[in-house]
JSON list of C-alpha atoms in Angstrom, two decimals:
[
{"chain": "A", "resi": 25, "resn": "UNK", "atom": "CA", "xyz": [279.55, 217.04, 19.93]},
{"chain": "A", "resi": 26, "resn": "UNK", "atom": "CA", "xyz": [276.94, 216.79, 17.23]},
{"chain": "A", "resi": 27, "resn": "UNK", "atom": "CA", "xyz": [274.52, 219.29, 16.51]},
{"chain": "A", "resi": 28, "resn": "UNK", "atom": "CA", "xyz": [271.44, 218.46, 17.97]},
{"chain": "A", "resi": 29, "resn": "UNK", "atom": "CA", "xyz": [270.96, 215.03, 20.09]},
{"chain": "A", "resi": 30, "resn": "UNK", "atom": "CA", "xyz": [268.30, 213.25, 21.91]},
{"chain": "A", "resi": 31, "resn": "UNK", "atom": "CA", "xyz": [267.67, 210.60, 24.32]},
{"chain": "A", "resi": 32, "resn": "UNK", "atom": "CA", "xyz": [267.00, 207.98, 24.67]},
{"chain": "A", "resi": 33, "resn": "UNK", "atom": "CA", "xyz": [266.99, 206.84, 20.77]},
{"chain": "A", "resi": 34, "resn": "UNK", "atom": "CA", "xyz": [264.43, 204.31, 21.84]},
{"chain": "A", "resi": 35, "resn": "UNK", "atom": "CA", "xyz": [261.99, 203.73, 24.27]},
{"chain": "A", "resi": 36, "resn": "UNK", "atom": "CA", "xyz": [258.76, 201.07, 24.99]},
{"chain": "A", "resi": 37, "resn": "UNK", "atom": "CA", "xyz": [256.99, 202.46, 27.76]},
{"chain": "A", "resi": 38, "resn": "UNK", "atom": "CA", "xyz": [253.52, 201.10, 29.20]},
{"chain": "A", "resi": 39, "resn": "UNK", "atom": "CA", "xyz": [250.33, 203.12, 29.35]},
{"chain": "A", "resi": 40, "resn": "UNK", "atom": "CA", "xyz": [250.84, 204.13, 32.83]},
{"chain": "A", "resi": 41, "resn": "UNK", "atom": "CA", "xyz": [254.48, 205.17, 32.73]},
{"chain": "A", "resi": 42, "resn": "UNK", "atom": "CA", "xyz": [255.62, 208.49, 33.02]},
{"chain": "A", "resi": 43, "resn": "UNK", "atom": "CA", "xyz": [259.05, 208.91, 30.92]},
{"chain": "A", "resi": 44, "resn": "UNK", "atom": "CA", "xyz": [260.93, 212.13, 29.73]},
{"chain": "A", "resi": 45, "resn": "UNK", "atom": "CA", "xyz": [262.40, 212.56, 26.36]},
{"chain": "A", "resi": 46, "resn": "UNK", "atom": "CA", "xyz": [265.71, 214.84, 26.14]},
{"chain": "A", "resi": 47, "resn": "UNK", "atom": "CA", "xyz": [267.06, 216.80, 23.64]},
{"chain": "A", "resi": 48, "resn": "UNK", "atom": "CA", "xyz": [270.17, 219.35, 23.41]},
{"chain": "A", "resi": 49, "resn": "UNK", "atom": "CA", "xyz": [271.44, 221.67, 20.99]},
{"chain": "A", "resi": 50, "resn": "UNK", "atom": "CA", "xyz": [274.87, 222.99, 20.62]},
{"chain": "A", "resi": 51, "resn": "UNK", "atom": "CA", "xyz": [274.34, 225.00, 17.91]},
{"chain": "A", "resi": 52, "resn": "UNK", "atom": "CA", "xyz": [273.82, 228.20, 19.82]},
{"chain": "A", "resi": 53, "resn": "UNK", "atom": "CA", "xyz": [270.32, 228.74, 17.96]},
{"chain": "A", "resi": 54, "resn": "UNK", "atom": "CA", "xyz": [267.29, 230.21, 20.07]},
{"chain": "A", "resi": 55, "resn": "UNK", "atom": "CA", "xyz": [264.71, 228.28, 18.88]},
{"chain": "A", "resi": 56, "resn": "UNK", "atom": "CA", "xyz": [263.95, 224.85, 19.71]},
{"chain": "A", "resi": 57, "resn": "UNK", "atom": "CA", "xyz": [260.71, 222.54, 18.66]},
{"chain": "A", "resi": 58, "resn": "UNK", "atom": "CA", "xyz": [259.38, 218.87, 18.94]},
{"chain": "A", "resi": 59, "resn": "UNK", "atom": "CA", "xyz": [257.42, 217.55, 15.94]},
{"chain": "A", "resi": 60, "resn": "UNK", "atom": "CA", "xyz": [255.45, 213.84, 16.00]},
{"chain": "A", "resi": 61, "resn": "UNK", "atom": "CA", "xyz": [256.52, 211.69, 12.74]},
{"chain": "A", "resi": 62, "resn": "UNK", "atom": "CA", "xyz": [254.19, 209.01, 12.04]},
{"chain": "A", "resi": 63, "resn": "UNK", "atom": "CA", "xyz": [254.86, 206.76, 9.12]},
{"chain": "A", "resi": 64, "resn": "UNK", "atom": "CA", "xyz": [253.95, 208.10, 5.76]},
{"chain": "A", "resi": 65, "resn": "UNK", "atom": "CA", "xyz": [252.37, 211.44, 7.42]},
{"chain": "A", "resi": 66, "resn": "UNK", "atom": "CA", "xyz": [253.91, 214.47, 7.42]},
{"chain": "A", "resi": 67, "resn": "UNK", "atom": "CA", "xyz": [255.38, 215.72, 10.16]},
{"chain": "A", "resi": 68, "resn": "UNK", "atom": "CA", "xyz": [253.75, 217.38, 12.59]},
{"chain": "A", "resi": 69, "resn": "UNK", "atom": "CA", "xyz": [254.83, 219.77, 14.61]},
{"chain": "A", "resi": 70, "resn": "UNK", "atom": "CA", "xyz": [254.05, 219.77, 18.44]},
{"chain": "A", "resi": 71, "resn": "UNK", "atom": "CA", "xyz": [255.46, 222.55, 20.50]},
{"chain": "A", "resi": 72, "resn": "UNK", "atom": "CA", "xyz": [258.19, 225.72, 19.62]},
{"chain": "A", "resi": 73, "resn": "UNK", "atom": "CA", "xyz": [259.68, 227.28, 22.06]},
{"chain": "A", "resi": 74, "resn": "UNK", "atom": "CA", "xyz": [262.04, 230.61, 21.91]},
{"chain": "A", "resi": 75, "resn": "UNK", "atom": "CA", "xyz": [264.40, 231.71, 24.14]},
{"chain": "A", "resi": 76, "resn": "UNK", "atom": "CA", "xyz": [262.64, 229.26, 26.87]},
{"chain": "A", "resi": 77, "resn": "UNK", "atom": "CA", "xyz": [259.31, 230.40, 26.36]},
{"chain": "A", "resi": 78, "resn": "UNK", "atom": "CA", "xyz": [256.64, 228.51, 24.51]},
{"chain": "A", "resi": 79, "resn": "UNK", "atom": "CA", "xyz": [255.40, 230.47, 21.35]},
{"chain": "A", "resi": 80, "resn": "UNK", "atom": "CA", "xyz": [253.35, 227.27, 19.84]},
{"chain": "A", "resi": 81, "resn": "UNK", "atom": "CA", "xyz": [251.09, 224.50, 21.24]},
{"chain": "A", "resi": 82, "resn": "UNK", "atom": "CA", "xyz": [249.27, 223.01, 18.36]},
{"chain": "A", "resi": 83, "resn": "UNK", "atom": "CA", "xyz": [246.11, 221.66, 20.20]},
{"chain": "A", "resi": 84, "resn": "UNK", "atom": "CA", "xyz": [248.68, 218.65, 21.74]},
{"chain": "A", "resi": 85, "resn": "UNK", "atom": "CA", "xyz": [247.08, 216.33, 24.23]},
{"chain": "A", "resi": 86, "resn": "UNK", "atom": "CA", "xyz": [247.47, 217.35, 28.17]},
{"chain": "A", "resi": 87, "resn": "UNK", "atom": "CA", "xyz": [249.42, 213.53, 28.29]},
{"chain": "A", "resi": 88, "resn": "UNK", "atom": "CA", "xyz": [252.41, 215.42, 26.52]},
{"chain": "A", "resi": 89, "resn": "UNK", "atom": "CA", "xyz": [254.17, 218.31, 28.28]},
{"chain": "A", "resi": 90, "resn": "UNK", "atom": "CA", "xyz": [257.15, 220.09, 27.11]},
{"chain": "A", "resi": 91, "resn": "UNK", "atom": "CA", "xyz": [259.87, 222.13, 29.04]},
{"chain": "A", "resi": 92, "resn": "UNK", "atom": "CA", "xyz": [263.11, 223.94, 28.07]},
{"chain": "A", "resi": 93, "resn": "UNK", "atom": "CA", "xyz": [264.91, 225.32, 31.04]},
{"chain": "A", "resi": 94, "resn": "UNK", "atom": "CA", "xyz": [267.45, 227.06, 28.49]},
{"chain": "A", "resi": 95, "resn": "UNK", "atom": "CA", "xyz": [267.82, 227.55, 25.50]},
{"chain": "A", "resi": 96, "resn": "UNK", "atom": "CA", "xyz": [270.23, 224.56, 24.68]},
{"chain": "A", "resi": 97, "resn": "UNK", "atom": "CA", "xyz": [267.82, 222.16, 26.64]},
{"chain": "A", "resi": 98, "resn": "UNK", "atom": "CA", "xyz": [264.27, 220.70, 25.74]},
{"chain": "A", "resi": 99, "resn": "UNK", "atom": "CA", "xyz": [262.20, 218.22, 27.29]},
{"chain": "A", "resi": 100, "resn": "UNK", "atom": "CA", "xyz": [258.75, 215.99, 26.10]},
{"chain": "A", "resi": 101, "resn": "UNK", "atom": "CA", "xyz": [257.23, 214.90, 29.69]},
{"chain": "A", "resi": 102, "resn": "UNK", "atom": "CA", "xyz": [254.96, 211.67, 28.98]},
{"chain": "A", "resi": 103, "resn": "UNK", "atom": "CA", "xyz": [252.41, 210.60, 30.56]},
{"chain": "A", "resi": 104, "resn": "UNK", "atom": "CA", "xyz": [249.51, 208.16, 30.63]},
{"chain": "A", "resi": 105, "resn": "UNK", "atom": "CA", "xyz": [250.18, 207.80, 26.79]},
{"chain": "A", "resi": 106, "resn": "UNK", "atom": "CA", "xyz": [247.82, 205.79, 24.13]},
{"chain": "A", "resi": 107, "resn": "UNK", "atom": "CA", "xyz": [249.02, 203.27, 21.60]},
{"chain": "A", "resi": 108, "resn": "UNK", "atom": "CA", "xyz": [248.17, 205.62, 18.94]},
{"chain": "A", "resi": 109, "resn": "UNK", "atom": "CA", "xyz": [251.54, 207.65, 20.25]},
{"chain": "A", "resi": 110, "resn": "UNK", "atom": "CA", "xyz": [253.49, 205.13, 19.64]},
{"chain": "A", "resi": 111, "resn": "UNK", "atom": "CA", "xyz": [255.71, 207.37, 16.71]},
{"chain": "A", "resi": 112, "resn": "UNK", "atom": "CA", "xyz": [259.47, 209.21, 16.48]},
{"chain": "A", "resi": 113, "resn": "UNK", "atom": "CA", "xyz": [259.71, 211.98, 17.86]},
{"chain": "A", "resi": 114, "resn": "UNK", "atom": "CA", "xyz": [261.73, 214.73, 16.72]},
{"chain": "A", "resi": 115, "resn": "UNK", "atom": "CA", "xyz": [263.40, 217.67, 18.23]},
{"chain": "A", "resi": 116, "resn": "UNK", "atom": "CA", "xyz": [264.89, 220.38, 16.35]},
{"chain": "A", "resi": 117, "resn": "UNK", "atom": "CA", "xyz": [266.31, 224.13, 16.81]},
{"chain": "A", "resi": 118, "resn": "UNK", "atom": "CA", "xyz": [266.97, 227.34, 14.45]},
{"chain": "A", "resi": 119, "resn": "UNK", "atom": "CA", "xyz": [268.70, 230.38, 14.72]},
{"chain": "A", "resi": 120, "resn": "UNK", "atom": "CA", "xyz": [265.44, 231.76, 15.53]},
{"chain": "A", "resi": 121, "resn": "UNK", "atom": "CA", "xyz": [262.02, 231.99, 14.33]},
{"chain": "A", "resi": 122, "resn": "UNK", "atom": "CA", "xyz": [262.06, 234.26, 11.08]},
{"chain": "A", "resi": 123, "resn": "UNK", "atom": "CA", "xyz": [261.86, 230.78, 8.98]},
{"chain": "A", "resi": 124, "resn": "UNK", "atom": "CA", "xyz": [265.31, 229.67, 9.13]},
{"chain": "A", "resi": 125, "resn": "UNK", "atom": "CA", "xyz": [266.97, 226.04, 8.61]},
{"chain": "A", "resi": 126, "resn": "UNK", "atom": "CA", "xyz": [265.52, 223.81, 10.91]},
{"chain": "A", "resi": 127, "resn": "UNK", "atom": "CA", "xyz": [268.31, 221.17, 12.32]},
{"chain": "A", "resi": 128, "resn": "UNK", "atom": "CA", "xyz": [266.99, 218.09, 13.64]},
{"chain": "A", "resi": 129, "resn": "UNK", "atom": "CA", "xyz": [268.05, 215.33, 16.30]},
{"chain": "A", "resi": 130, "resn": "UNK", "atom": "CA", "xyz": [268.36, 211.43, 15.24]},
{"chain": "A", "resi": 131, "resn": "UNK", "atom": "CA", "xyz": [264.82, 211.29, 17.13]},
{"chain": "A", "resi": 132, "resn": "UNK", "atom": "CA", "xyz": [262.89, 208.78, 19.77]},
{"chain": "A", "resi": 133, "resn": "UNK", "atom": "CA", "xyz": [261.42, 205.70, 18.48]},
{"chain": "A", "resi": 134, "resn": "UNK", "atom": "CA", "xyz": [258.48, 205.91, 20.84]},
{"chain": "A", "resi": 135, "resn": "UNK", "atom": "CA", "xyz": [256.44, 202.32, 21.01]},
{"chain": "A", "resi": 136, "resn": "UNK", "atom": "CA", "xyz": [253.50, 202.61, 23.97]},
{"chain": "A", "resi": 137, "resn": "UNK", "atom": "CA", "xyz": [252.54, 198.98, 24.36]},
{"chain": "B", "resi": 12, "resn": "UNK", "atom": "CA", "xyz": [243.81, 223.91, 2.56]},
{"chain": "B", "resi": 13, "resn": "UNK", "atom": "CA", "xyz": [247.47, 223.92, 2.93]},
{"chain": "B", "resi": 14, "resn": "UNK", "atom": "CA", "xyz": [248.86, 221.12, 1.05]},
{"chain": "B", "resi": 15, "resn": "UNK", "atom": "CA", "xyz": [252.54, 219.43, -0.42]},
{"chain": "B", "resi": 16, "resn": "UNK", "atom": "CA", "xyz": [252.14, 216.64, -2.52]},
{"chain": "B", "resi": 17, "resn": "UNK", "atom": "CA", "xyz": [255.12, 214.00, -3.46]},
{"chain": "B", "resi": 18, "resn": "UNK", "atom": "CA", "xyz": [255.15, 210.64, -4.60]},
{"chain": "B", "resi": 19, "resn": "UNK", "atom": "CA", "xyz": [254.79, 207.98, -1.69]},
{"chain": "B", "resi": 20, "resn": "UNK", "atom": "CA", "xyz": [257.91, 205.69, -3.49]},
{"chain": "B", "resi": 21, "resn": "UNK", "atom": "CA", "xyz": [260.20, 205.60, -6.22]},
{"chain": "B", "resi": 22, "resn": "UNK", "atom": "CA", "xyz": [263.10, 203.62, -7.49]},
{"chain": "B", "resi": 23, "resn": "UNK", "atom": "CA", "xyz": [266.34, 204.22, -9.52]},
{"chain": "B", "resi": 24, "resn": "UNK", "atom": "CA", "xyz": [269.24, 202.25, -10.80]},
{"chain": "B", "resi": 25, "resn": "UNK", "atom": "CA", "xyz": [272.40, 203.09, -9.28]},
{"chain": "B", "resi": 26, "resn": "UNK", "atom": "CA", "xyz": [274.97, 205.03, -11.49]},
{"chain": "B", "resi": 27, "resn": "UNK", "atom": "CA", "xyz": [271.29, 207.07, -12.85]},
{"chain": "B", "resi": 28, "resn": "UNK", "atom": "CA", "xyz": [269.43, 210.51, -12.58]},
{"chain": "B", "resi": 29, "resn": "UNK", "atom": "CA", "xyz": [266.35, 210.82, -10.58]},
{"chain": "B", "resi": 30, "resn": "UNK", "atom": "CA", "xyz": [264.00, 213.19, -10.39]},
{"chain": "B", "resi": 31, "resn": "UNK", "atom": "CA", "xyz": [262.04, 213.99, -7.18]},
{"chain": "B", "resi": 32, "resn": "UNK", "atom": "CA", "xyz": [258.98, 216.18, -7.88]},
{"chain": "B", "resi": 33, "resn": "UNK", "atom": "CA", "xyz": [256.82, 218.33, -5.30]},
{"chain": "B", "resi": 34, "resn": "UNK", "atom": "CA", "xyz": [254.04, 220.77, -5.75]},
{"chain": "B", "resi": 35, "resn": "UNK", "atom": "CA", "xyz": [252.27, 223.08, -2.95]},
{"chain": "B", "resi": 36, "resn": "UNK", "atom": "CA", "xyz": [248.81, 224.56, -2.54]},
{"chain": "B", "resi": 37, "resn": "UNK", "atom": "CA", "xyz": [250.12, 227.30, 0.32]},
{"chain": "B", "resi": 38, "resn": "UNK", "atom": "CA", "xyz": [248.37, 230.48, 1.00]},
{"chain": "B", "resi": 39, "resn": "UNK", "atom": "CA", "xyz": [251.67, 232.14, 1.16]},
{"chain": "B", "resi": 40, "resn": "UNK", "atom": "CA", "xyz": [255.10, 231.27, -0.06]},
{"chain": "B", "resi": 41, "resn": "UNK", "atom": "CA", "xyz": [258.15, 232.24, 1.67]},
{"chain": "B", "resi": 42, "resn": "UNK", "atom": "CA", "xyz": [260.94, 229.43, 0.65]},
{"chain": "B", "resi": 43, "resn": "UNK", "atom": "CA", "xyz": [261.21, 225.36, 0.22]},
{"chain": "B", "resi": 44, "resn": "UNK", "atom": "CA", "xyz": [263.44, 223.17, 1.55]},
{"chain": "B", "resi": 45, "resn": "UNK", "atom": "CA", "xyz": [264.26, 219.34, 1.04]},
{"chain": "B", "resi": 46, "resn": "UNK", "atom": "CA", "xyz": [265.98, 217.18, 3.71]},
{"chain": "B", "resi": 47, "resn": "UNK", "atom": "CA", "xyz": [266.98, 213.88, 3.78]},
{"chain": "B", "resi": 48, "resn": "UNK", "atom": "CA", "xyz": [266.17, 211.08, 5.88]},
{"chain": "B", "resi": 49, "resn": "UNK", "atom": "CA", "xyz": [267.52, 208.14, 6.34]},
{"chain": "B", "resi": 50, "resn": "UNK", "atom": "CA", "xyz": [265.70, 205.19, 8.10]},
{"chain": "B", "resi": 51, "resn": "UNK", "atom": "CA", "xyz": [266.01, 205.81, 12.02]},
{"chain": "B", "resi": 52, "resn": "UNK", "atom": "CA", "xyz": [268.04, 209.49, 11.97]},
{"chain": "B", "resi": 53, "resn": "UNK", "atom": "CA", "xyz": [267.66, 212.76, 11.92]},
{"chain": "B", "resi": 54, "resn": "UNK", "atom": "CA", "xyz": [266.10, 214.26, 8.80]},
{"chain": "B", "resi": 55, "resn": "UNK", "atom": "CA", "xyz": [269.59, 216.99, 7.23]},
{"chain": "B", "resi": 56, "resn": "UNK", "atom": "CA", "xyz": [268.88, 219.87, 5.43]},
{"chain": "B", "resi": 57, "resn": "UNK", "atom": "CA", "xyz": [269.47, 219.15, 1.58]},
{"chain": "B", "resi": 58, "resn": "UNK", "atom": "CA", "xyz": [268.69, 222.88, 0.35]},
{"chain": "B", "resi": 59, "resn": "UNK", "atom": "CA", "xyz": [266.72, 226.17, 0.28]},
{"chain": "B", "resi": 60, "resn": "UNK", "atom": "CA", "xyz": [265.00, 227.75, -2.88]},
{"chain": "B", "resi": 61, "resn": "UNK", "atom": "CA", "xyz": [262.91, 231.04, -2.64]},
{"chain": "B", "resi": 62, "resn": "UNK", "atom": "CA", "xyz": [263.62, 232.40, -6.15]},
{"chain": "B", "resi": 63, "resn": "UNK", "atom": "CA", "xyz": [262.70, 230.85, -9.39]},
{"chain": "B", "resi": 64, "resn": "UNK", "atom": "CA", "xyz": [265.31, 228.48, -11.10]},
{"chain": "B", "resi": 65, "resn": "UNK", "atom": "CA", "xyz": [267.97, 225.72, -10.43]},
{"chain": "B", "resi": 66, "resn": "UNK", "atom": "CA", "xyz": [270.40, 225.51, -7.51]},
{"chain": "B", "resi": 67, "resn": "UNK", "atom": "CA", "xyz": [273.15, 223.15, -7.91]},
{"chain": "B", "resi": 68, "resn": "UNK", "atom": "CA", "xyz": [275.34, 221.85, -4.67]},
{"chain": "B", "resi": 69, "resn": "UNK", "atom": "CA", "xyz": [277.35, 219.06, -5.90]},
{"chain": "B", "resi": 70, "resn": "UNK", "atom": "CA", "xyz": [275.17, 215.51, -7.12]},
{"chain": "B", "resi": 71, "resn": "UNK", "atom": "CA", "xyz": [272.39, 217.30, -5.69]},
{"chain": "B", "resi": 72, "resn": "UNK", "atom": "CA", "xyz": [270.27, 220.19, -7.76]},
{"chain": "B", "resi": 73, "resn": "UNK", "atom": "CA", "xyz": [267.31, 221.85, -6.34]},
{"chain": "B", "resi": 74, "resn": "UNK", "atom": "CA", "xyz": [264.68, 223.91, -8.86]},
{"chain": "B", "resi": 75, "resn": "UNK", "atom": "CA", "xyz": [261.80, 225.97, -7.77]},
{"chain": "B", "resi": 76, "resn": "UNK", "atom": "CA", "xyz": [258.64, 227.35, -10.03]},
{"chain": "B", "resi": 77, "resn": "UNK", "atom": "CA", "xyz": [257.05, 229.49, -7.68]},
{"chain": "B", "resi": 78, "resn": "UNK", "atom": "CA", "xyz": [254.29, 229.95, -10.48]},
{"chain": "B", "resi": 79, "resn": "UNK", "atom": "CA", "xyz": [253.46, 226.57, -11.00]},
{"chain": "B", "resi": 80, "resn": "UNK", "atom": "CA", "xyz": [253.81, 225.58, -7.33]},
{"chain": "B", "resi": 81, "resn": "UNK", "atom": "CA", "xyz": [256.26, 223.47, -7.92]},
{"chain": "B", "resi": 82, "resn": "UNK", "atom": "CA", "xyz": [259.66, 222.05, -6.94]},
{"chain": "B", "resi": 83, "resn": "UNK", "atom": "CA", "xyz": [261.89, 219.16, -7.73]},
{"chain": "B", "resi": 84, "resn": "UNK", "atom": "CA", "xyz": [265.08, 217.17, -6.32]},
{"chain": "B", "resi": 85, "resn": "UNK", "atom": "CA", "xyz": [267.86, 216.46, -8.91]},
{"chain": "B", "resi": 86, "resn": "UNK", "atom": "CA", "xyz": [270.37, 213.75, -7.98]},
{"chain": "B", "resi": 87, "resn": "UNK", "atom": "CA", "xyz": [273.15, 212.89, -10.34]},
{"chain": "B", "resi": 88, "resn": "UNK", "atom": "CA", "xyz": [275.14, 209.73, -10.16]},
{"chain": "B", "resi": 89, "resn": "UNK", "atom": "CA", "xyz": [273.25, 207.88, -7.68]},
{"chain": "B", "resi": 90, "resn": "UNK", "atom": "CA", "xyz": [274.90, 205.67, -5.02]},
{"chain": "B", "resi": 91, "resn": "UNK", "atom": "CA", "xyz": [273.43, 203.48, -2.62]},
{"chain": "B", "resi": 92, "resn": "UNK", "atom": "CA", "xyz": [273.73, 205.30, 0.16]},
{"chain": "B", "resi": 93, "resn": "UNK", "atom": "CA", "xyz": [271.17, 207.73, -1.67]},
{"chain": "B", "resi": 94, "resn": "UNK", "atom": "CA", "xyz": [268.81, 205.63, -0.27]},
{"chain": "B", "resi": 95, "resn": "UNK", "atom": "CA", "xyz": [266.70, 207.29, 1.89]},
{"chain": "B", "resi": 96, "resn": "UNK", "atom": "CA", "xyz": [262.85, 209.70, 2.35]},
{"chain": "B", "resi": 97, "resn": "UNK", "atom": "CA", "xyz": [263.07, 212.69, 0.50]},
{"chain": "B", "resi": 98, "resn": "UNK", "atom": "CA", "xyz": [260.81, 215.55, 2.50]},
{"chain": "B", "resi": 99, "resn": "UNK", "atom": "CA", "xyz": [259.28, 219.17, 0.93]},
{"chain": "B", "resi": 100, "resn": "UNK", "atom": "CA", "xyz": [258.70, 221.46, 2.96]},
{"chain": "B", "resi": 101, "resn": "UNK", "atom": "CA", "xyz": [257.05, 225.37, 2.46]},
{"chain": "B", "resi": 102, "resn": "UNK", "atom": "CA", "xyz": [257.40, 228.06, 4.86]},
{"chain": "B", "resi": 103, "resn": "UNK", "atom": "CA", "xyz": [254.87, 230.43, 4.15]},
{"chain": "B", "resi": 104, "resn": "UNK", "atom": "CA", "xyz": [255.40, 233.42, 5.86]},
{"chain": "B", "resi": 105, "resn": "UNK", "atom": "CA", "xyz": [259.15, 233.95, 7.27]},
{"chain": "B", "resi": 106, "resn": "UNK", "atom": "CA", "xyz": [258.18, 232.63, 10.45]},
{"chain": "B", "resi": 107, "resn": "UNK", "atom": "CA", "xyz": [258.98, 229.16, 11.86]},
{"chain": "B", "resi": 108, "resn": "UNK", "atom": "CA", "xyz": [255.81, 227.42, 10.32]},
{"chain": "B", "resi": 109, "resn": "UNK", "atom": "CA", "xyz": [256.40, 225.10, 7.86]},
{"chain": "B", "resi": 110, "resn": "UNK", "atom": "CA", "xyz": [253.97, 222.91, 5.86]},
{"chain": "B", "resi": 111, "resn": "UNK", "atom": "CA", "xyz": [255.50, 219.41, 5.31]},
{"chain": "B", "resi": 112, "resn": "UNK", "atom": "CA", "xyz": [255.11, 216.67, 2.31]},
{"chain": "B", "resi": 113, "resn": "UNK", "atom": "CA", "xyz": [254.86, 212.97, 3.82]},
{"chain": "B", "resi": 114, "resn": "UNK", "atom": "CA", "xyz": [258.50, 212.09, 1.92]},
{"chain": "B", "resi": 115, "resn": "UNK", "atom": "CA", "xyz": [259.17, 209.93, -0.93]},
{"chain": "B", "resi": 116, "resn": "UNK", "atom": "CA", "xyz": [261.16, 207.05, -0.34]},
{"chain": "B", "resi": 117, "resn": "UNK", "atom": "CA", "xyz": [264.02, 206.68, -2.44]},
{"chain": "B", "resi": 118, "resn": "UNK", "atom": "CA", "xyz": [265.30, 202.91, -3.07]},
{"chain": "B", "resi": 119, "resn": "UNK", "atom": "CA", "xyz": [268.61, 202.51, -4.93]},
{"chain": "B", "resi": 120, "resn": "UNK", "atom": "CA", "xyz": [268.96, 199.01, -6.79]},
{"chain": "B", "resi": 121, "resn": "UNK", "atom": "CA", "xyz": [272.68, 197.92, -7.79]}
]
């Protein structure tokens, strides 16, 4: 199994739908975080969560909620979203938070119609 | 401000050298790493510099001025497959925060 994966790869989803994003690690790291890539913006980073609790919620909107039962599993609950979501989303883990190599997932090509 | 600026775009000939350049306004400055993306998957990890000077990993070089704010991506020998966004990124203070550049696109013509 590949390092870190995610599903689905791609999803359209309607302003009303609710729709979960999954990603896994099996990498054995402790860390694990979901960053927003728009085109030609940086990315930004969304939540970080170690050893299943949240350590970082960057001012996201209540329509995105996060939740990593254990540390190989991480969620992105979605909710009433806007077209200006529409984006990939990435998830990614480290060994833990002292600023080591970030590995990411293939991401979710997110389109909210 | 925090800030990581690289070129939007650039293009090389395959069989060249390129040179991928990126400088950082941080208020701290604890490594920079370059990944590689390419269109639709996961951005890798390309490599790590937190002391002044050249790393070299194959077609791929990495070199850091930590006085000048500045960084570039070296890659030799150029195939298509090179093809791909380019990112910078600074972490600033050995914790998991890292400030990102928007990526350069790399295009590869035959």
């Amino acid at each position: 199994e590949t390092g870190v994966t995610q599903t689905p790869r791609h999803l359209v989803m309607g302003m009303t739908n609710k729709k979960s994003l999954k990603c896994e690690q099996h990498l054995g790291h402790n860390a694990m975080y979901w960053y927003k890539q728009s085109a030609k913006k940086p990315l930004e980073l969304m939540f970080v969560y170690s050893l299943e609790e949240r350590v970082e919620n960057n001012s996201v909107p209540s329509r995105f909620s996060p939740e990593c039962p254990n540390s190989s599993h991480l969620f992105l609950h979605l909710h009433t979203l806007q077209p200006e979501d529409s984006a990939l989303y990435l998830c990614a883990s480290s060994q833990d938070l002292t600023g080591q190599t970030q590995y990411f997932g293939p991401g979710t090509r997110l389109t909210v119609l | 401000g925090q800030n990581i600026d690289q070129p939007t775009e650039m293009t090389a000939t395959e069989g060249a050298i390129v040179q991928i350049n990126c400088t950082y306004q941080t208020s701290g400055f604890n490594g920079l790493f370059w990944y590689q993306q390419h269109a639709g998957e996961a951005p890798t990890f390309l490599s790590y510099n937190v002391l002044d000077g050249l790393e070299e990993k194959g077609r791929f070089s990495s070199f850091l001025s930590r006085s000048k704010g500045y960084s570039y991506l070296l890659l030799k020998e150029l195939q298509m497959k090179d093809s791909a966004s380019y990112l910078c990124a600074v972490n600033m203070d050995s914790n998991y925060q890292l400030i990102w550049g928007a990526g350069t696109k790399l295009i590869i013509k035959p």
